[in-house]
Amino acid sequence: MEYSKNQEKILQRLKTRGPQSVKIMSNQLDMTTMGVRQHLTELGKKGVVKQTQEEKQTRGRPVRLWKLTKSGHENFTDSYSQITLELIEVIRSSLGEDSLNVLIEKRHEPLLEKYKKAMKDAGEALELRIETLAELRNHEGYMTEVRLTPAGWLLIENHCPIRAVAECCQQLCHSELEIFQELFRERAEVERIDHLLAGARRCAYRITEMQDF
């Protein structure tokens, strides 16, 4: 499916920021409200966006927000294929769940070493290490961003390129959380605060530097 540059900007905005009003998108994307509405109407006809119920505001009238549909989310490339899902089911049915977990551990180890090396090269500063991890994840298709909040750093992954595989084999999600925790062991605590497979629109991790470091 083809989109104009402005339509791609709108889809990207909805993917990374969640439901948005026409006014906010107009301001953030430097478009007129009429232009945004026209693009949203076209995207709606293509089945990739839809309006939500009216949301109450602290001031003024309730507004309708726009968000991606399931088809809209599927526009963002996923690095898996049907054969991957089929292979997982073959391994599970033929060799058992334990064998599948062993294979996931085999994936875990080189990924951990790859991240460790890159983060070591980035230096000792926690911020640089987090940003390096975000950059690595971006290259892998996770649409990652980093934010500093009063409660600590947030590593936000707006897209999951292995979602279909993870839904079939959730041990992958557990393995990735363990990798992040190992990367910052003795330096910071890592907890997953949003999980796509638990109903959130993204995965997000809070990274809190240890007080005695």
mmCIF file of C-alpha atoms in Angstrom, residues 47-160:
data_model
loop_
_atom_site.group_PDB
_atom_site.id
_atom_site.type_symbol
_atom_site.label_atom_id
_atom_site.label_comp_id
_atom_site.label_asym_id
_atom_site.label_seq_id
_atom_site.Cartn_x
_atom_site.Cartn_y
_atom_site.Cartn_z
ATOM 1 C CA GLY A 47 -8.244 0.848 7.001
ATOM 2 C CA VAL A 48 -5.021 1.807 8.772
ATOM 3 C CA VAL A 49 -6.356 4.449 11.205
ATOM 4 C CA LYS A 50 -9.583 4.987 13.109
ATOM 5 C CA GLN A 51 -11.103 7.415 15.592
ATOM 6 C CA THR A 52 -11.418 6.615 19.268
ATOM 7 C CA GLN A 53 -14.290 7.529 21.541
ATOM 8 C CA GLU A 54 -14.309 11.124 22.754
ATOM 9 C CA GLU A 55 -11.645 11.771 25.392
ATOM 10 C CA LYS A 56 -12.315 14.192 28.237
ATOM 11 C CA GLN A 57 -9.914 17.117 28.484
ATOM 12 C CA THR A 58 -8.937 19.176 31.527
ATOM 13 C CA ARG A 59 -10.385 22.156 29.679
ATOM 14 C CA GLY A 60 -12.823 22.568 26.837
ATOM 15 C CA ARG A 61 -14.860 20.006 24.977
ATOM 16 C CA PRO A 62 -14.020 16.311 24.758
ATOM 17 C CA VAL A 63 -12.053 15.493 21.604
ATOM 18 C CA ARG A 64 -11.804 12.450 19.387
ATOM 19 C CA LEU A 65 -8.360 10.956 18.973
ATOM 20 C CA TRP A 66 -6.974 8.994 16.052
ATOM 21 C CA LYS A 67 -5.032 5.758 16.392
ATOM 22 C CA LEU A 68 -3.619 2.962 14.277
ATOM 23 C CA THR A 69 -5.745 -0.074 13.521
ATOM 24 C CA LYS A 70 -4.313 -3.585 13.529
ATOM 25 C CA SER A 71 -3.681 -3.181 9.794
ATOM 26 C CA GLY A 72 -1.951 0.121 10.527
ATOM 27 C CA HIS A 73 0.458 -1.550 12.933
ATOM 28 C CA GLU A 74 1.148 -4.244 10.355
ATOM 29 C CA ASN A 75 2.479 -1.576 7.969
ATOM 30 C CA PHE A 76 5.659 -1.493 10.036
ATOM 31 C CA THR A 77 8.048 -4.194 8.907
ATOM 32 C CA ASP A 78 8.404 -7.321 11.015
ATOM 33 C CA SER A 79 11.595 -9.361 10.765
ATOM 34 C CA TYR A 80 9.995 -12.782 10.746
ATOM 35 C CA SER A 81 8.302 -15.023 8.235
ATOM 36 C CA GLN A 82 5.660 -17.704 8.310
ATOM 37 C CA ILE A 83 8.354 -20.345 8.085
ATOM 38 C CA THR A 84 9.813 -19.133 11.417
ATOM 39 C CA LEU A 85 6.479 -19.695 13.131
ATOM 40 C CA GLU A 86 6.146 -23.094 11.507
ATOM 41 C CA LEU A 87 9.644 -24.114 12.628
ATOM 42 C CA ILE A 88 8.846 -23.136 16.216
ATOM 43 C CA GLU A 89 5.759 -25.334 16.172
ATOM 44 C CA VAL A 90 7.723 -28.226 14.645
ATOM 45 C CA ILE A 91 10.402 -27.958 17.352
ATOM 46 C CA ARG A 92 7.795 -27.681 20.099
ATOM 47 C CA SER A 93 5.739 -30.651 18.877
ATOM 48 C CA SER A 94 8.684 -32.877 17.915
ATOM 49 C CA LEU A 95 11.322 -32.092 20.540
ATOM 50 C CA GLY A 96 9.334 -30.485 23.340
ATOM 51 C CA GLU A 97 9.249 -27.134 25.128
ATOM 52 C CA ASP A 98 12.606 -27.708 26.847
ATOM 53 C CA SER A 99 14.395 -28.032 23.510
ATOM 54 C CA LEU A 100 12.765 -24.823 22.321
ATOM 55 C CA ASN A 101 13.978 -23.032 25.447
ATOM 56 C CA VAL A 102 17.510 -24.307 24.816
ATOM 57 C CA LEU A 103 17.423 -22.746 21.346
ATOM 58 C CA ILE A 104 16.242 -19.444 22.805
ATOM 59 C CA GLU A 105 19.162 -19.536 25.249
ATOM 60 C CA LYS A 106 21.495 -20.063 22.295
ATOM 61 C CA ARG A 107 20.109 -16.851 20.790
ATOM 62 C CA HIS A 108 20.412 -15.103 24.163
ATOM 63 C CA GLU A 109 24.182 -15.546 24.581
ATOM 64 C CA PRO A 110 25.532 -13.975 21.339
ATOM 65 C CA LEU A 111 22.992 -11.144 21.572
ATOM 66 C CA LEU A 112 24.139 -10.358 25.111
ATOM 67 C CA GLU A 113 27.796 -10.355 24.058
ATOM 68 C CA LYS A 114 27.057 -8.107 21.078
ATOM 69 C CA TYR A 115 25.325 -5.552 23.304
ATOM 70 C CA LYS A 116 28.019 -5.759 25.998
ATOM 71 C CA LYS A 117 30.796 -5.006 23.535
ATOM 72 C CA ALA A 118 29.010 -2.006 22.021
ATOM 73 C CA MET A 119 28.123 -0.573 25.434
ATOM 74 C CA LYS A 120 31.666 -1.024 26.721
ATOM 75 C CA ASP A 121 32.965 0.906 23.716
ATOM 76 C CA ALA A 122 30.491 3.711 24.512
ATOM 77 C CA GLY A 123 32.173 4.496 27.837
ATOM 78 C CA GLU A 124 31.190 4.383 31.501
ATOM 79 C CA ALA A 125 28.400 6.977 31.587
ATOM 80 C CA LEU A 126 25.032 5.309 32.153
ATOM 81 C CA GLU A 127 23.298 7.674 29.735
ATOM 82 C CA LEU A 128 25.699 6.779 26.917
ATOM 83 C CA ARG A 129 25.243 3.084 27.550
ATOM 84 C CA ILE A 130 21.463 3.361 27.463
ATOM 85 C CA GLU A 131 21.588 5.411 24.258
ATOM 86 C CA THR A 132 23.936 2.850 22.708
ATOM 87 C CA LEU A 133 21.523 0.039 23.547
ATOM 88 C CA ALA A 134 18.666 2.082 22.061
ATOM 89 C CA GLU A 135 20.648 2.587 18.857
ATOM 90 C CA LEU A 136 21.335 -1.142 18.587
ATOM 91 C CA ARG A 137 17.668 -1.944 19.097
ATOM 92 C CA ASN A 138 16.717 0.678 16.512
ATOM 93 C CA HIS A 139 18.892 -1.078 13.943
ATOM 94 C CA GLU A 140 16.983 -4.260 14.766
ATOM 95 C CA GLY A 141 13.654 -2.578 14.018
ATOM 96 C CA TYR A 142 12.298 -1.742 17.484
ATOM 97 C CA MET A 143 11.769 2.011 16.861
ATOM 98 C CA THR A 144 13.464 2.723 20.181
ATOM 99 C CA GLU A 145 13.718 6.012 22.039
ATOM 100 C CA VAL A 146 15.187 7.093 25.373
ATOM 101 C CA ARG A 147 13.615 9.505 27.847
ATOM 102 C CA LEU A 148 14.813 10.771 31.215
ATOM 103 C CA THR A 149 12.068 11.008 33.855
ATOM 104 C CA PRO A 150 12.164 11.831 37.586
ATOM 105 C CA ALA A 151 11.832 8.090 38.267
ATOM 106 C CA GLY A 152 14.736 7.109 36.008
ATOM 107 C CA TRP A 153 15.516 6.459 32.368
ATOM 108 C CA LEU A 154 12.902 4.994 30.045
ATOM 109 C CA LEU A 155 13.893 2.745 27.158
ATOM 110 C CA ILE A 156 10.808 2.714 24.938
ATOM 111 C CA GLU A 157 10.283 0.295 22.056
ATOM 112 C CA ASN A 158 7.447 1.529 19.863
ATOM 113 C CA HIS A 159 7.505 -1.491 17.573
ATOM 114 C CA CYS A 160 8.218 -5.192 17.980
#
